[in-house]
Coordinates of C-alpha atoms (C1' of nucleotides) in Angstrom, one line a residue:
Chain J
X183 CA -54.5 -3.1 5.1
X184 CA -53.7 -3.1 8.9
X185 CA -53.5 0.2 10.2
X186 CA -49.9 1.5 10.8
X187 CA -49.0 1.1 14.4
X188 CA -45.5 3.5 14.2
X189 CA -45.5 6.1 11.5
X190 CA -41.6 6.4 10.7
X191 CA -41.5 9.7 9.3
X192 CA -43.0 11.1 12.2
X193 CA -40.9 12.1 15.2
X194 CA -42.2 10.3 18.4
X195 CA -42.9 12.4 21.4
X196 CA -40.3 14.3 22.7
X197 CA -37.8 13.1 19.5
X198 CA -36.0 15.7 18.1
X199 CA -35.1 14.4 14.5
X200 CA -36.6 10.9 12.6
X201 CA -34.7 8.5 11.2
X202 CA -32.6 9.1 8.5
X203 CA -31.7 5.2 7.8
X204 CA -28.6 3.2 8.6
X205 CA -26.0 4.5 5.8
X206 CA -27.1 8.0 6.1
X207 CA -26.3 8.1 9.8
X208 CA -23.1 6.1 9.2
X209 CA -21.6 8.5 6.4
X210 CA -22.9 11.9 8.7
X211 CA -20.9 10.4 11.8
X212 CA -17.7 9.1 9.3
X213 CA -17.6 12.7 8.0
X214 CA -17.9 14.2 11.5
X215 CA -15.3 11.8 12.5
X216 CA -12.6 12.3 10.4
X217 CA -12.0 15.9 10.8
X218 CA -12.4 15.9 14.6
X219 CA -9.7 13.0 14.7
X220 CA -7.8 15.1 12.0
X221 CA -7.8 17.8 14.4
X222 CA -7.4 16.5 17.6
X223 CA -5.7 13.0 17.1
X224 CA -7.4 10.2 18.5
X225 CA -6.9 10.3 22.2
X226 CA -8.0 14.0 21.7
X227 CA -10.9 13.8 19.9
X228 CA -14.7 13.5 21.6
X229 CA -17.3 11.0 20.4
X230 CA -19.7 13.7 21.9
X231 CA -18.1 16.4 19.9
X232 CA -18.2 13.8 16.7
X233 CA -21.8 13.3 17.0
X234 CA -23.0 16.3 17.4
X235 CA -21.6 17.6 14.3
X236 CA -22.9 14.7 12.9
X237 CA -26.9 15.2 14.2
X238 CA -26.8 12.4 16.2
X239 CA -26.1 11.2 19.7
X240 CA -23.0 9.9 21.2
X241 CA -24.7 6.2 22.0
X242 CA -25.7 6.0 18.1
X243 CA -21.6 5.4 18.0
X244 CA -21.9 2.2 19.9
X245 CA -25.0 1.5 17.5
X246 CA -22.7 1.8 14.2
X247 CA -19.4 1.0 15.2
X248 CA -19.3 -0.2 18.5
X249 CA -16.4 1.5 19.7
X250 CA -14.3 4.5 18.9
X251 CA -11.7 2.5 17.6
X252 CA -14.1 0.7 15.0
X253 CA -15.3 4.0 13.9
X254 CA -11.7 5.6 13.3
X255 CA -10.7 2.2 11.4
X256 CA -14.0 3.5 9.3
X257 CA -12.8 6.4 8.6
X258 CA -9.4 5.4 7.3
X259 CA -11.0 2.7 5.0
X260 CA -12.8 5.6 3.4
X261 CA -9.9 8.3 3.0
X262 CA -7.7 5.3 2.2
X263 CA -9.4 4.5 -0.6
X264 CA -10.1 8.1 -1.7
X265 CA -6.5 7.8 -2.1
X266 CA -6.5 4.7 -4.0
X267 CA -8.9 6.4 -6.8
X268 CA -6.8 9.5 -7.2
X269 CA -3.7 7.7 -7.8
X270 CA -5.6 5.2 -9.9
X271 CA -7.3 8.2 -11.7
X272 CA -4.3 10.1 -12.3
X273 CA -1.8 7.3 -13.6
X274 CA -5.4 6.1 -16.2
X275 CA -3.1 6.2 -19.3
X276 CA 0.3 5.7 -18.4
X277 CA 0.9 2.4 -18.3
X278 CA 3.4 1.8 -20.9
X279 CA 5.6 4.9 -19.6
X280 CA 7.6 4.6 -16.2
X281 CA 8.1 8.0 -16.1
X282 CA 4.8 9.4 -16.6
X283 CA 3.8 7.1 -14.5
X284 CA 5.9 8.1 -11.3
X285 CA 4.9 11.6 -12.2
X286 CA 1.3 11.1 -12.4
X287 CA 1.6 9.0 -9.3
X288 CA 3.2 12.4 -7.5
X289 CA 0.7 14.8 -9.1
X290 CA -2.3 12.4 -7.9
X291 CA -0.6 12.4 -4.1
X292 CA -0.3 15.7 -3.8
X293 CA -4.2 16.2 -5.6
X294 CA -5.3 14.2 -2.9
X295 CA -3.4 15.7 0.4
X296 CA -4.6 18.8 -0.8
X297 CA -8.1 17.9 -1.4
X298 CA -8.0 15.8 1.9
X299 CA -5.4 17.2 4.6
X300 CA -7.6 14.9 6.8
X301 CA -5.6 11.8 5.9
X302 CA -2.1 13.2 6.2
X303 CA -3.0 14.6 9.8
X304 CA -4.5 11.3 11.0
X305 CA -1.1 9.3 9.5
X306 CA 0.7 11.9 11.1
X307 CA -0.8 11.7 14.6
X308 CA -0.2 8.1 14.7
X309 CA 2.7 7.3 12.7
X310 CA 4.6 9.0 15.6
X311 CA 4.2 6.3 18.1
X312 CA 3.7 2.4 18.8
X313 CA 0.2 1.5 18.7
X314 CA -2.3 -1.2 18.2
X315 CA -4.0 1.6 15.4
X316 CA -0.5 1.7 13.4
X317 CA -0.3 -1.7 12.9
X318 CA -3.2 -2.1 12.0
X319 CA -2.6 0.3 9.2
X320 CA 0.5 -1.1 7.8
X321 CA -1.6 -4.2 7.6
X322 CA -4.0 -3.2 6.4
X323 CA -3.3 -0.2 4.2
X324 CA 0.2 1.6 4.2
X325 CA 1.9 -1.5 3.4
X326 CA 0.1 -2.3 0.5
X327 CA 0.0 1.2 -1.0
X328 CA 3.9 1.5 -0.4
X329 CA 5.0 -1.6 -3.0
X330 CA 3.9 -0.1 -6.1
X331 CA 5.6 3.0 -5.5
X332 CA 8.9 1.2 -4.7
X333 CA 8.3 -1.2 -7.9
X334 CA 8.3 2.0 -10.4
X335 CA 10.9 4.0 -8.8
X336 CA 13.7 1.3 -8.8
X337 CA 13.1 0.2 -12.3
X338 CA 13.2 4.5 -13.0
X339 CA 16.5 4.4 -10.9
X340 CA 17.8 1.9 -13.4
X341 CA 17.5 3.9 -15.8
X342 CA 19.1 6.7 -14.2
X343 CA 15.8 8.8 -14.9
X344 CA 15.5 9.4 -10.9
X345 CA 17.0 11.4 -8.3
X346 CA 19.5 9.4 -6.2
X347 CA 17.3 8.5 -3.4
X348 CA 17.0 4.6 -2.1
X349 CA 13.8 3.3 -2.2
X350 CA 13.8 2.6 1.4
X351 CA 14.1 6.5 2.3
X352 CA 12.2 7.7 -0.6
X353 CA 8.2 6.8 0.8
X354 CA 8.5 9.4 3.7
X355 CA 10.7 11.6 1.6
X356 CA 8.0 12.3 -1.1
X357 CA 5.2 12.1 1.4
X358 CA 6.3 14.4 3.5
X359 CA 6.7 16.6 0.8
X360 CA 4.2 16.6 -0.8
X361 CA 1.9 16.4 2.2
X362 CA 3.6 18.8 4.9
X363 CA 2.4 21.7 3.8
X364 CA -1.1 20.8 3.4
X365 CA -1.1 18.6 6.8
X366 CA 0.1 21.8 8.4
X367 CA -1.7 24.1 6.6
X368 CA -3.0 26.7 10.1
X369 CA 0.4 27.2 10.2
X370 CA 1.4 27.8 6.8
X371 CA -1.6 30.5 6.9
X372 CA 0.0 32.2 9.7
X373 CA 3.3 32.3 7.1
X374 CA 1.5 33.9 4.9
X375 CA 0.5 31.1 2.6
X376 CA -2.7 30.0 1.9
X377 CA -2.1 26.1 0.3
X378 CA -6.0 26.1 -0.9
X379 CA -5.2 28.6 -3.6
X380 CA -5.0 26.5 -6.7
X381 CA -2.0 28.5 -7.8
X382 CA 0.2 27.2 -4.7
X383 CA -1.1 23.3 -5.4
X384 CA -0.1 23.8 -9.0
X385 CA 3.3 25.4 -8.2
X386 CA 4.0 22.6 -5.7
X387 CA 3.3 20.0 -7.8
X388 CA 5.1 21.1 -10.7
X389 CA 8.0 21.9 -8.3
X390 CA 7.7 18.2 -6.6
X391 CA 7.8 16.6 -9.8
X392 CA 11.1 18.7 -10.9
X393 CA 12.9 17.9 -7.6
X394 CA 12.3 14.0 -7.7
X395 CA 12.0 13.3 -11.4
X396 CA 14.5 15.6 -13.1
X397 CA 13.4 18.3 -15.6
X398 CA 11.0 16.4 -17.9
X399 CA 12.4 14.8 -21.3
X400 CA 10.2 17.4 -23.3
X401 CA 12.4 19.9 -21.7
X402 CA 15.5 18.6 -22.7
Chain X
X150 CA 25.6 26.7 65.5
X151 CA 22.0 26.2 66.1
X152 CA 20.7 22.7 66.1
X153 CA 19.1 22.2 62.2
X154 CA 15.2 21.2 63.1
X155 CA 15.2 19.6 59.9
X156 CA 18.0 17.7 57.5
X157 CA 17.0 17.9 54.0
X158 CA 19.0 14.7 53.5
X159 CA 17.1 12.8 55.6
X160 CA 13.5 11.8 54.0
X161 CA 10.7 12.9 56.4
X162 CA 8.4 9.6 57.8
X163 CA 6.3 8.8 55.2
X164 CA 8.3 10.1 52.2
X165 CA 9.9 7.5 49.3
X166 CA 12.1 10.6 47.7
X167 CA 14.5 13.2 49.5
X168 CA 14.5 17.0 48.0
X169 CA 16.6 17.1 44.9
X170 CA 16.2 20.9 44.4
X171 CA 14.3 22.9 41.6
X172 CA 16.5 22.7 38.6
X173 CA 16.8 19.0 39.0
X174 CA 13.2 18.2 39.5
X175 CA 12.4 21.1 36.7
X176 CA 15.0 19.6 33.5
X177 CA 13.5 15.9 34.8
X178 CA 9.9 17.1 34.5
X179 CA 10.6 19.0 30.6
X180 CA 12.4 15.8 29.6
X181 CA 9.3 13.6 30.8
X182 CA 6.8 16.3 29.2
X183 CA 8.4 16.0 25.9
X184 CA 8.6 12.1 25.5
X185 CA 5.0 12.2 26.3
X186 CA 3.5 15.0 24.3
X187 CA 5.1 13.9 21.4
X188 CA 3.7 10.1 21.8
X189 CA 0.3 11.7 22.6
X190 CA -0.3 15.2 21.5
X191 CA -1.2 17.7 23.9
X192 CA -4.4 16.6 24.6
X193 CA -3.6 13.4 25.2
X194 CA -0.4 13.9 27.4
X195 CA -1.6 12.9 31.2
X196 CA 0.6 14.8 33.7
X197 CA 0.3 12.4 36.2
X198 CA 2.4 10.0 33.5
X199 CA 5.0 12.8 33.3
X200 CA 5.6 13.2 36.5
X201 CA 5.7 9.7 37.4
X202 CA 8.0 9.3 34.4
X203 CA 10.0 12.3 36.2
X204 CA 9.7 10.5 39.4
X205 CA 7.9 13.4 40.7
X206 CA 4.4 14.2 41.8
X207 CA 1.6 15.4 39.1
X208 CA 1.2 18.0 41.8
X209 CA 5.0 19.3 41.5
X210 CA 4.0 20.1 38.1
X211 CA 1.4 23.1 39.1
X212 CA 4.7 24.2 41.7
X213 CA 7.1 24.7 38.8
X214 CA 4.8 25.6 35.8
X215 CA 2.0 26.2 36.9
X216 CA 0.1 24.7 33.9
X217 CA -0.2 21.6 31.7
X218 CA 0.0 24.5 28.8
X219 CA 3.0 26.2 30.2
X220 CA 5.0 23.2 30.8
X221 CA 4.7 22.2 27.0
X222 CA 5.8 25.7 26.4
X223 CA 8.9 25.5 28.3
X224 CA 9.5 21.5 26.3
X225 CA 9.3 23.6 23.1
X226 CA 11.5 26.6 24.2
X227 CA 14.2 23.9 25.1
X228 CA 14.1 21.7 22.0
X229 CA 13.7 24.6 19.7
X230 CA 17.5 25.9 21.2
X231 CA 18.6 23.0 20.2
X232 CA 17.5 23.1 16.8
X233 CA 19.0 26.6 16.6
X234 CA 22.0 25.6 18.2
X235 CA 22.5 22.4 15.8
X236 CA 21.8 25.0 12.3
X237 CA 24.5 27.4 14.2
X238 CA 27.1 24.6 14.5
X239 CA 26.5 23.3 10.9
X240 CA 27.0 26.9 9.3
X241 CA 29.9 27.6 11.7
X242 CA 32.6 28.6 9.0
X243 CA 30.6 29.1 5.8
X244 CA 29.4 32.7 6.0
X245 CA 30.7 33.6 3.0
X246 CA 29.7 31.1 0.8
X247 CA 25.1 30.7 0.1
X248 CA 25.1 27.3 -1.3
X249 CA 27.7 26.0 1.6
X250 CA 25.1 27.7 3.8
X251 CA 21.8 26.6 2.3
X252 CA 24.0 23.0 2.3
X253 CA 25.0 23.2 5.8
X254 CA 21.5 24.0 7.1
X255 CA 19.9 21.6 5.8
X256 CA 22.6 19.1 7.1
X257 CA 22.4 20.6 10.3
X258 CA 18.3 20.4 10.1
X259 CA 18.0 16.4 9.5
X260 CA 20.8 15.8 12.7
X261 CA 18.4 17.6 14.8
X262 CA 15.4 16.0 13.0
X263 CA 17.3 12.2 13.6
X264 CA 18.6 13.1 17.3
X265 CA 15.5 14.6 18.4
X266 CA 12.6 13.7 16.7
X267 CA 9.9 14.7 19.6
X268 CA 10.6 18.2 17.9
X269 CA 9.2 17.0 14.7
X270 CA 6.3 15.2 16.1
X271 CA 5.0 17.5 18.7
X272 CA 5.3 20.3 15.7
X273 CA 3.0 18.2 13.2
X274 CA 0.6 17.0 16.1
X275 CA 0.2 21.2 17.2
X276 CA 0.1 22.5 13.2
X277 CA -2.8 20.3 12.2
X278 CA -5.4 22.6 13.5
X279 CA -5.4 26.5 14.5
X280 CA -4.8 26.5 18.7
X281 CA -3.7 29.0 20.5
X282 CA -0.4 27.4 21.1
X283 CA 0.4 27.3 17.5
X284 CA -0.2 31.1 17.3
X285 CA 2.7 31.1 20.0
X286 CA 4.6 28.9 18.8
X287 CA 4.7 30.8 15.2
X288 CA 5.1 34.2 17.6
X289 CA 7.4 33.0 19.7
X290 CA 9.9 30.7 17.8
X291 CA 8.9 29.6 14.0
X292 CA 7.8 32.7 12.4
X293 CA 11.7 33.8 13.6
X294 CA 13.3 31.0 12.3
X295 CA 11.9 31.1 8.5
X296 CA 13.4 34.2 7.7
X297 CA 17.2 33.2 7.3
X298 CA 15.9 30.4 5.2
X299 CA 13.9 32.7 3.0
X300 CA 16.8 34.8 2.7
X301 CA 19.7 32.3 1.7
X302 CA 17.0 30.6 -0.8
X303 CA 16.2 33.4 -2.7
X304 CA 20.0 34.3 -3.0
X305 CA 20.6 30.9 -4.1
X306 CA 17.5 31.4 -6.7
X307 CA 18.9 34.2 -8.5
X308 CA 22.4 32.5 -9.3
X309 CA 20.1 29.7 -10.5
X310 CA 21.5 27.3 -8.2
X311 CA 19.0 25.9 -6.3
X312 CA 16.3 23.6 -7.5
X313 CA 12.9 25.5 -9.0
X314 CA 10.7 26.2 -5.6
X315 CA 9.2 29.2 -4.6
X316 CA 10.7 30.0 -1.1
X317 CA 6.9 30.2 0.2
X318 CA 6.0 26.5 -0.2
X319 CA 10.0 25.6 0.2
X320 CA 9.5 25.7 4.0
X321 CA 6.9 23.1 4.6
X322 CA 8.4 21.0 1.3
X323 CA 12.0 20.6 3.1
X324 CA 11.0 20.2 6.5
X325 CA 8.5 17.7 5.4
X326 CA 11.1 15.6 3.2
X327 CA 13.1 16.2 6.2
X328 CA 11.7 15.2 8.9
X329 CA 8.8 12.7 8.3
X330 CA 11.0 9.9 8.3
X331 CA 12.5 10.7 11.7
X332 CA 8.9 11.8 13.3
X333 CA 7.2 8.8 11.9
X334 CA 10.1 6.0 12.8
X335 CA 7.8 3.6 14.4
X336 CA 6.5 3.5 10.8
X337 CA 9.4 3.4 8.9
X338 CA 10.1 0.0 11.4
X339 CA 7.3 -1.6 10.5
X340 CA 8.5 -1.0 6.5
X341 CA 11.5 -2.0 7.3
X342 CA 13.6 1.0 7.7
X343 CA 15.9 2.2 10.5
X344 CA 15.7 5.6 11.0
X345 CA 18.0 5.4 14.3
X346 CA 20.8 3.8 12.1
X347 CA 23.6 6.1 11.2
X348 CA 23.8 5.2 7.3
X349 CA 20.2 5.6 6.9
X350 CA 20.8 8.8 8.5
X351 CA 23.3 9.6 6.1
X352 CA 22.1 8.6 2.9
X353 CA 18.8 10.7 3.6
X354 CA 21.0 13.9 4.4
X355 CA 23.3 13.3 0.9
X356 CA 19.5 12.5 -1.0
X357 CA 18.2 16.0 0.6
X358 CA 21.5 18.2 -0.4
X359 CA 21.0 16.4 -3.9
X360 CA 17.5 16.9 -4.4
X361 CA 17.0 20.8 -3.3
X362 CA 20.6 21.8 -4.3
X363 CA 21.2 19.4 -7.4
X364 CA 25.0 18.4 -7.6
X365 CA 27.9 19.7 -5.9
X366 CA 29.9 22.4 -7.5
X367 CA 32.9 19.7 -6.6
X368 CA 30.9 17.0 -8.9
X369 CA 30.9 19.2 -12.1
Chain Z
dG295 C1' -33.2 2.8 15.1
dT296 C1' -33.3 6.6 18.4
dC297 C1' -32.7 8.7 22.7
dT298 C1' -32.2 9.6 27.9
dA299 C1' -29.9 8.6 31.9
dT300 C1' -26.1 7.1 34.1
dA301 C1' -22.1 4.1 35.4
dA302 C1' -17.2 3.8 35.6
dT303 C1' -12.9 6.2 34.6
dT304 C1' -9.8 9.5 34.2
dA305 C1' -8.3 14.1 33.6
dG306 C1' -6.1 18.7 35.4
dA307 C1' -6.3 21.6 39.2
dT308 C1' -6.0 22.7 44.1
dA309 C1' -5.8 22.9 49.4
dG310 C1' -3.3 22.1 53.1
dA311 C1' -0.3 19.0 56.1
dC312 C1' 4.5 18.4 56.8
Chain P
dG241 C1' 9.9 21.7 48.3
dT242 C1' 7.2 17.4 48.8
dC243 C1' 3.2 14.7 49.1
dT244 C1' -1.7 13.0 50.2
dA245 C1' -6.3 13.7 49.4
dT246 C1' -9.9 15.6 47.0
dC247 C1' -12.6 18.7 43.8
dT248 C1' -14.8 19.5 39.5
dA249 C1' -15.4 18.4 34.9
dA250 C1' -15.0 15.6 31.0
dT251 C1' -14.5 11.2 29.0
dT252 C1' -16.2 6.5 26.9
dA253 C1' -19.2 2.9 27.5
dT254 C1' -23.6 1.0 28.7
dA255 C1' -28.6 -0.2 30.0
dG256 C1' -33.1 0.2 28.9
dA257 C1' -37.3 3.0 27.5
dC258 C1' -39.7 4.1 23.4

DNA sequence: GTCTATAATTAGATAGAC
DNA sequence: GTCTATCTAATTATAGAC
């Protein structure tokens, strides 16, 4: 065997850390990403601040992503689609049952916004103004995610199984809903409510699901 | 009469814009501010786009507010007197009756929400992350403007006539189904929606009033 | 793949002429 | 009260050593 010229696992001189391989770096700088663009919208938020709190070092950006606008369309991929697999997750089942299935589909939105106020704050920052970044995300996400959710409640609505709200009005309705208080949830502290207590995601659900849905049929 | 040395009418060499005194140049400069914080958040307002949208210089800002931080405070002292006064206007005449109140409120929330939706979005971009201008803002304004809320809600509770939500999550659960659609409108384009049309506008309100306070008494 | 050094912009704040 | 010029600090992007 030739000998070993660069020993990988060792730092080089005047290296701080070794490499930790491509994905690792990646996932570390995603992570650090999204609550620092959570926080502080895009415009806001500091690459230098990102990678730091991810071990690394601002050019390691331009490495991975390129740009910061490559690596926030990185991070919405990955919360999108932690989306995705709650709603997916929670509707397992209910197929045959438009009803259940609108109700799981709420209970699996709100699981999620809890579990991941990230997402609503970035939607939030960016929803509220023209930008290259928002349409990219009704292209490439929001618009997508919105038909299904249109599909089930109009065929509910014809069944009169539904609270009288259009379709068109209903998708920021029951987002902002059911995402609000986690979204805003330093200020909902300051009011005296702390929205990770399990209790208050469990009352809000229940109480989201009464307000759009109607008291269930078992209660009837 | 003395001989006036200078006319303020009469721009000196070398300025494009005559005097047009401090109230003028102030309201101009809050108008400005608030377009652009709530496109950009606070951090990524510029003040030299405010004041140019003002048609003022960024340095007229320091004259009159002294700060980038007290200028967004006086933005949210004006808009939040108009959400007061829009709440006042929509109770006007229903003292005496809670769910006519409750009713009228939140009527009186989604015209301000529709007619000034900078309110909405500069709230969500400040309540995503603990700041010291949230902790003002929940000193100074929104900590004072729960309370009635709480108050007509839990009235409203005890006759049973109000839809199953515990007043503490009820603030962030209406405001959110109230006010996402307004905040996020460029969204709402892109899906199709109008939030600027007036019978958008108003089948929202009736869907609200019908969702949080079930059918009229009139409709029974 | 990692890291240092730095270029090019842009920000808010400020001093002082008028 | 207005405006020009400038200061200091922070930003993203980039070039090149290792």
């Amino acid at each position: 065997m030739s000998t070993p010229v660069v020993d990988p696992a060792t730092p080089a001189p005047g290296r701080t850390r070794r490499n930790r391989g491509s994905e690792v770096v990646r996932d570390a700088l995603i992570d650090a990403a999204i609550v620092e663009f959570a926080a502080n919208g895009f415009d806001g938020a500091s690459t230098r601040r990102i990678a730091e709190a991810a071990g690394a070092h601002q050019s390691q950006i331009k490495y991975h992503f390129d740009t910061k606008n490559e690596l926030w369309k990185r991070c919405l991929d990955r919360m999108i689609g932690e989306l995705e697999a709650a709603i997916a997750a929670a509707t397992d089942g209910h197929r045959d049952d438009p009803r259940a299935l609108v109700e799981a589909s709420i209970r699996g939105l709100v699981e999620l916004a809890a579990r991941r106020p990230e997402l609503s704050r970035i939607m939030m920052h960016e929803a509220t103004s023209d930008s290259e970044r928002l349409a990219w995300l009704f292209e490439t996400h929001t618009g997508r995610l919105r038909a299904p959710l249109d599909r089930r409640w109009g065929r509910l609505r014809e069944r009169g199984d539904a609270a009288p709200i259009g379709s068109d009005v209903l998708y920021h309705t029951l987002i902002g809903a059911a995402s609000l208080l986690y979204a805003n949830a330093p200020e909902a502290r300051l009011m005296g409510v702390d929205p990770a207590d399990p209790a208050v995601f469990e009352r809000h659900a229940d109480a989201l699901v009464a307000l759009f849905l109607g008291p269930g049929s078992d209660d009837r």
